[in-house]
mmCIF file of C-alpha atoms in Angstrom:
data_model
loop_
_atom_site.group_PDB
_atom_site.id
_atom_site.type_symbol
_atom_site.label_atom_id
_atom_site.label_comp_id
_atom_site.label_asym_id
_atom_site.label_seq_id
_atom_site.Cartn_x
_atom_site.Cartn_y
_atom_site.Cartn_z
ATOM 1 C CA GLN A 1 -2.197 -6.734 -12.143
ATOM 2 C CA GLN A 2 -2.081 -3.198 -10.822
ATOM 3 C CA PRO A 3 -5.279 -1.139 -10.868
ATOM 4 C CA VAL A 4 -5.005 2.059 -12.880
ATOM 5 C CA GLN A 5 -5.461 5.407 -11.171
ATOM 6 C CA SER A 6 -6.323 8.711 -12.812
ATOM 7 C CA PRO A 7 -5.353 11.450 -12.862
ATOM 8 C CA GLN A 8 -1.688 11.023 -11.965
ATOM 9 C CA ALA A 9 -1.604 14.441 -10.309
ATOM 10 C CA VAL A 10 -4.045 17.101 -9.150
ATOM 11 C CA ILE A 11 -3.393 20.692 -8.083
ATOM 12 C CA LEU A 12 -6.124 22.458 -6.113
ATOM 13 C CA ARG A 13 -6.803 25.659 -4.255
ATOM 14 C CA GLU A 14 -8.236 25.323 -0.761
ATOM 15 C CA GLY A 15 -11.980 24.774 -0.927
ATOM 16 C CA GLU A 16 -11.980 23.165 -4.381
ATOM 17 C CA ASP A 17 -13.196 19.651 -5.099
ATOM 18 C CA ALA A 18 -11.391 16.701 -6.699
ATOM 19 C CA VAL A 19 -12.171 13.197 -7.896
ATOM 20 C CA ILE A 20 -9.635 10.372 -8.107
ATOM 21 C CA ASN A 21 -10.517 7.269 -10.084
ATOM 22 C CA CYS A 22 -9.346 3.663 -9.768
ATOM 23 C CA SER A 23 -10.146 0.953 -12.293
ATOM 24 C CA SER A 24 -9.280 -2.703 -12.643
ATOM 25 C CA SER A 25 -9.455 -5.189 -15.488
ATOM 26 C CA LYS A 26 -10.316 -7.971 -12.996
ATOM 27 C CA ALA A 27 -13.435 -8.615 -10.961
ATOM 28 C CA LEU A 28 -13.074 -7.058 -7.525
ATOM 29 C CA TYR A 29 -14.273 -7.983 -4.055
ATOM 30 C CA SER A 30 -13.206 -4.814 -2.305
ATOM 31 C CA VAL A 31 -11.389 -1.524 -2.772
ATOM 32 C CA HIS A 32 -9.240 0.244 -0.182
ATOM 33 C CA TRP A 33 -8.108 3.872 -0.186
ATOM 34 C CA TYR A 34 -4.925 5.053 1.560
ATOM 35 C CA ARG A 35 -3.186 8.428 1.805
ATOM 36 C CA GLN A 36 0.557 8.925 2.106
ATOM 37 C CA LYS A 37 2.161 12.169 3.251
ATOM 38 C CA HIS A 38 5.650 12.949 1.971
ATOM 39 C CA GLY A 39 8.259 10.867 3.785
ATOM 40 C CA GLU A 40 5.676 8.905 5.753
ATOM 41 C CA ALA A 41 3.946 5.548 5.532
ATOM 42 C CA PRO A 42 0.546 5.134 3.850
ATOM 43 C CA VAL A 43 -2.436 5.508 6.178
ATOM 44 C CA PHE A 44 -5.815 3.823 5.725
ATOM 45 C CA LEU A 45 -8.780 6.027 4.744
ATOM 46 C CA MET A 46 -11.645 3.657 3.955
ATOM 47 C CA ILE A 47 -12.658 0.301 2.532
ATOM 48 C CA LEU A 48 -15.581 -0.425 0.201
ATOM 49 C CA LEU A 49 -16.880 -3.951 0.196
ATOM 50 C CA LYS A 50 -19.654 -4.295 -2.341
ATOM 51 C CA GLY A 51 -20.920 -2.806 -5.551
ATOM 52 C CA GLY A 52 -22.588 0.573 -5.369
ATOM 53 C CA GLU A 53 -21.461 1.145 -1.808
ATOM 54 C CA GLN A 54 -20.543 4.656 -0.866
ATOM 55 C CA LYS A 55 -18.669 5.619 2.281
ATOM 56 C CA GLY A 56 -17.657 8.886 3.858
ATOM 57 C CA HIS A 57 -14.843 10.093 6.050
ATOM 58 C CA ASP A 58 -15.229 13.758 7.030
ATOM 59 C CA LYS A 59 -15.372 15.507 3.623
ATOM 60 C CA ILE A 60 -13.801 12.582 1.819
ATOM 61 C CA SER A 61 -16.100 9.942 0.392
ATOM 62 C CA ALA A 62 -15.833 7.084 -2.075
ATOM 63 C CA SER A 63 -17.964 4.890 -4.288
ATOM 64 C CA PHE A 64 -17.466 1.407 -5.699
ATOM 65 C CA ASN A 65 -19.113 0.223 -8.898
ATOM 66 C CA GLU A 66 -18.616 -3.534 -8.799
ATOM 67 C CA LYS A 67 -19.964 -4.115 -12.307
ATOM 68 C CA LYS A 68 -17.550 -1.643 -13.864
ATOM 69 C CA GLN A 69 -14.726 -2.662 -11.501
ATOM 70 C CA GLN A 70 -14.189 0.985 -10.678
ATOM 71 C CA SER A 71 -13.949 3.108 -7.575
ATOM 72 C CA SER A 72 -13.835 6.870 -7.160
ATOM 73 C CA LEU A 73 -12.592 8.970 -4.245
ATOM 74 C CA TYR A 74 -14.313 12.342 -3.777
ATOM 75 C CA LEU A 75 -12.591 15.147 -1.895
ATOM 76 C CA THR A 76 -14.877 18.106 -1.273
ATOM 77 C CA ALA A 77 -13.943 21.554 -0.007
ATOM 78 C CA SER A 78 -10.295 20.512 0.065
ATOM 79 C CA GLN A 79 -8.057 21.508 2.955
ATOM 80 C CA LEU A 80 -4.283 21.944 3.055
ATOM 81 C CA SER A 81 -4.102 18.741 5.098
ATOM 82 C CA TYR A 82 -5.478 16.758 2.150
ATOM 83 C CA SER A 83 -2.161 17.099 0.290
ATOM 84 C CA GLY A 84 -0.403 13.810 -0.297
ATOM 85 C CA THR A 85 -0.422 10.798 -2.569
ATOM 86 C CA TYR A 86 -3.588 8.704 -2.694
ATOM 87 C CA PHE A 87 -3.490 5.008 -3.440
ATOM 88 C CA CYS A 88 -6.297 2.624 -4.180
ATOM 89 C CA GLY A 89 -5.798 -1.031 -3.325
ATOM 90 C CA THR A 90 -7.886 -3.892 -4.664
ATOM 91 C CA GLU A 91 -8.730 -7.376 -3.460
ATOM 92 C CA ARG A 92 -10.228 -10.093 -5.623
ATOM 93 C CA GLY A 93 -11.422 -12.221 -2.738
ATOM 94 C CA ASN A 94 -12.394 -12.026 0.933
ATOM 95 C CA THR A 95 -8.897 -12.934 2.112
ATOM 96 C CA ASP A 96 -6.899 -12.031 -0.986
ATOM 97 C CA LYS A 97 -3.671 -10.045 -1.130
ATOM 98 C CA LEU A 98 -3.939 -6.289 -1.598
ATOM 99 C CA ILE A 99 -2.616 -4.858 -4.882
ATOM 100 C CA PHE A 100 -2.118 -1.098 -5.066
ATOM 101 C CA GLY A 101 -2.483 1.309 -7.935
ATOM 102 C CA THR A 102 0.187 3.711 -9.156
ATOM 103 C CA GLY A 103 -1.010 6.590 -6.990
ATOM 104 C CA THR A 104 -2.399 10.111 -7.486
ATOM 105 C CA ARG A 105 -0.451 13.059 -6.127
ATOM 106 C CA LEU A 106 -2.718 15.759 -4.729
ATOM 107 C CA GLN A 107 -1.421 19.215 -3.860
ATOM 108 C CA VAL A 108 -3.625 21.797 -2.156
ATOM 109 C CA PHE A 109 -2.487 25.429 -2.073
ATOM 110 C CA PRO A 110 -3.858 28.336 -0.011
ATOM 111 C CA ASN B 1 2.071 -0.713 21.471
ATOM 112 C CA ALA B 2 4.751 -0.405 18.781
ATOM 113 C CA GLY B 3 2.691 -1.591 15.763
ATOM 114 C CA VAL B 4 4.915 -2.528 12.802
ATOM 115 C CA THR B 5 8.644 -1.945 13.294
ATOM 116 C CA GLN B 6 11.105 -1.935 10.412
ATOM 117 C CA THR B 7 14.888 -1.896 10.653
ATOM 118 C CA PRO B 8 17.102 -0.417 9.398
ATOM 119 C CA LYS B 9 15.580 2.907 8.300
ATOM 120 C CA PHE B 10 18.413 3.576 5.858
ATOM 121 C CA GLN B 11 20.946 1.265 4.217
ATOM 122 C CA VAL B 12 23.547 1.655 1.487
ATOM 123 C CA LEU B 13 24.830 -1.493 -0.211
ATOM 124 C CA LYS B 14 27.264 -2.278 -2.967
ATOM 125 C CA THR B 15 26.161 -4.391 -5.907
ATOM 126 C CA GLY B 16 26.368 -8.070 -5.028
ATOM 127 C CA GLN B 17 26.140 -7.636 -1.265
ATOM 128 C CA SER B 18 23.436 -9.337 0.734
ATOM 129 C CA MET B 19 21.292 -8.003 3.533
ATOM 130 C CA THR B 20 18.073 -8.552 5.452
ATOM 131 C CA LEU B 21 15.369 -5.996 6.106
ATOM 132 C CA GLN B 22 13.677 -6.778 9.383
ATOM 133 C CA CYS B 23 9.952 -6.433 10.088
ATOM 134 C CA ALA B 24 8.235 -7.166 13.381
ATOM 135 C CA GLN B 25 4.660 -6.574 14.540
ATOM 136 C CA ASP B 26 3.177 -6.881 18.010
ATOM 137 C CA MET B 27 -0.514 -6.911 17.063
ATOM 138 C CA ASN B 28 -0.819 -10.680 16.570
ATOM 139 C CA HIS B 29 -1.665 -10.129 12.904
ATOM 140 C CA GLU B 30 -1.783 -13.243 10.747
ATOM 141 C CA TYR B 31 -1.108 -11.453 7.477
ATOM 142 C CA MET B 32 2.186 -9.717 6.695
ATOM 143 C CA SER B 33 3.498 -8.316 3.438
ATOM 144 C CA TRP B 34 6.359 -6.448 1.821
ATOM 145 C CA TYR B 35 5.953 -3.659 -0.741
ATOM 146 C CA ARG B 36 8.471 -1.591 -2.614
ATOM 147 C CA GLN B 37 7.760 1.984 -3.631
ATOM 148 C CA ASP B 38 9.373 3.618 -6.646
ATOM 149 C CA PRO B 39 8.494 6.977 -8.261
ATOM 150 C CA GLY B 40 5.618 6.598 -10.700
ATOM 151 C CA MET B 41 5.183 2.895 -9.893
ATOM 152 C CA GLY B 42 3.120 3.110 -6.742
ATOM 153 C CA LEU B 43 3.351 0.350 -4.143
ATOM 154 C CA ARG B 44 4.206 -3.050 -5.592
ATOM 155 C CA LEU B 45 3.768 -6.266 -3.630
ATOM 156 C CA ILE B 46 6.946 -8.342 -3.288
ATOM 157 C CA HIS B 47 5.962 -11.246 -1.001
ATOM 158 C CA TYR B 48 3.262 -11.902 1.529
ATOM 159 C CA SER B 49 2.394 -14.385 4.263
ATOM 160 C CA VAL B 50 -0.987 -15.472 5.612
ATOM 161 C CA GLY B 51 0.483 -17.104 8.708
ATOM 162 C CA ALA B 52 3.574 -18.671 10.249
ATOM 163 C CA GLY B 53 5.181 -21.113 7.833
ATOM 164 C CA ILE B 54 3.219 -19.855 4.817
ATOM 165 C CA THR B 55 4.591 -17.424 2.242
ATOM 166 C CA ASP B 56 3.667 -16.568 -1.338
ATOM 167 C CA GLN B 57 4.908 -14.383 -4.163
ATOM 168 C CA GLY B 58 3.475 -11.017 -5.047
ATOM 169 C CA GLU B 59 3.888 -8.915 -8.191
ATOM 170 C CA VAL B 60 7.693 -8.429 -8.114
ATOM 171 C CA PRO B 61 9.303 -11.314 -6.159
ATOM 172 C CA ASN B 62 12.508 -11.803 -8.178
ATOM 173 C CA GLY B 63 15.690 -11.111 -6.220
ATOM 174 C CA TYR B 64 13.979 -11.362 -2.833
ATOM 175 C CA ASN B 65 13.447 -14.176 -0.330
ATOM 176 C CA VAL B 66 11.192 -14.303 2.713
ATOM 177 C CA SER B 67 10.412 -16.676 5.542
ATOM 178 C CA ARG B 68 7.837 -16.631 8.349
ATOM 179 C CA SER B 69 8.943 -18.722 11.297
ATOM 180 C CA THR B 70 6.868 -16.778 13.860
ATOM 181 C CA THR B 71 3.677 -14.741 13.745
ATOM 182 C CA GLU B 72 5.595 -11.608 14.754
ATOM 183 C CA ASP B 73 8.496 -11.540 12.272
ATOM 184 C CA PHE B 74 8.682 -11.391 8.481
ATOM 185 C CA PRO B 75 12.222 -10.611 7.241
ATOM 186 C CA LEU B 76 12.990 -9.745 3.616
ATOM 187 C CA ARG B 77 16.325 -10.979 2.247
ATOM 188 C CA LEU B 78 18.274 -9.634 -0.686
ATOM 189 C CA LEU B 79 20.804 -12.323 -1.610
ATOM 190 C CA SER B 80 22.766 -10.341 -4.211
ATOM 191 C CA ALA B 81 21.755 -6.697 -4.324
ATOM 192 C CA ALA B 82 21.377 -4.924 -7.676
ATOM 193 C CA PRO B 83 20.975 -1.189 -8.426
ATOM 194 C CA SER B 84 17.417 -1.948 -9.613
ATOM 195 C CA GLN B 85 16.569 -2.812 -6.017
ATOM 196 C CA THR B 86 17.188 0.761 -4.905
ATOM 197 C CA SER B 87 13.820 1.678 -3.422
ATOM 198 C CA VAL B 88 11.807 2.396 -0.311
ATOM 199 C CA TYR B 89 10.513 -0.798 1.270
ATOM 200 C CA PHE B 90 7.388 -1.002 3.402
ATOM 201 C CA CYS B 91 6.281 -3.866 5.592
ATOM 202 C CA ALA B 92 2.556 -4.038 6.373
ATOM 203 C CA SER B 93 0.323 -6.329 8.419
ATOM 204 C CA SER B 94 -3.370 -6.952 9.017
ATOM 205 C CA PRO B 95 -5.595 -9.334 11.017
ATOM 206 C CA ARG B 96 -6.814 -10.736 7.672
ATOM 207 C CA THR B 97 -9.968 -12.280 9.027
ATOM 208 C CA GLY B 98 -11.801 -11.261 5.889
ATOM 209 C CA ALA B 99 -12.611 -8.081 4.002
ATOM 210 C CA ALA B 100 -16.290 -8.500 4.882
ATOM 211 C CA SER B 101 -15.453 -7.819 8.512
ATOM 212 C CA GLY B 102 -13.405 -4.791 7.549
ATOM 213 C CA ALA B 103 -10.403 -6.508 9.084
ATOM 214 C CA ASN B 104 -8.129 -6.563 6.068
ATOM 215 C CA VAL B 105 -6.921 -3.014 6.698
ATOM 216 C CA LEU B 106 -3.142 -2.753 6.474
ATOM 217 C CA THR B 107 -0.956 -1.150 9.130
ATOM 218 C CA PHE B 108 2.340 -0.027 7.609
ATOM 219 C CA GLY B 109 5.794 0.272 9.107
ATOM 220 C CA ALA B 110 7.736 3.527 8.712
ATOM 221 C CA GLY B 111 9.717 2.214 5.743
ATOM 222 C CA SER B 112 13.321 1.336 4.937
ATOM 223 C CA ARG B 113 15.206 3.310 2.313
ATOM 224 C CA LEU B 114 17.722 1.145 0.462
ATOM 225 C CA THR B 115 20.345 2.396 -1.976
ATOM 226 C CA VAL B 116 22.398 -0.051 -4.038
ATOM 227 C CA LEU B 117 25.517 1.391 -5.659
#
């Protein structure tokens, strides 16, 4: 069952912040975040392995609330290069298959 | 190091024709998978394999067959193409030694765009 992402789309000016949410109706073991530029393949951003964990990647960070089966991706001081579609992927076990959400399209304008 | 290689990049088929999308990886990854991407639907898992000789169904397996005779190759077969199979297809692989080791990260191929008329 696909995790649900919100919002579906975000439009930002450079320097603004955004939050993308990912929620599942099933218990989760881990959450992945990937970014896909137009016409390209998805590229890995980060993986969160346990409840309450927060990770960072430059000015992009994420949290994982295991009890609520939710993850959030935080983009601060957005740059033009942040534009793309963001996908969360969820695993229910240590070696489970990865199921992706429906994606959030992020556009950053000067 | 080529990573994950998909062929062809583009293909146009007529309804009822068959074809195989090829996927090869040179990273000795145990896990390989196929996704299809459609507007508004995200990436949906078609089939996956945790090693040579082992395959399993994903979220949308109907109309597709797979096999895994070697660690390197994981072809996706469409036996009788339908317009609903018009999509962009991605093959992805990972070491799959366990999420706890951070080794379940997927490496994607460049994608194959398929149009069925």
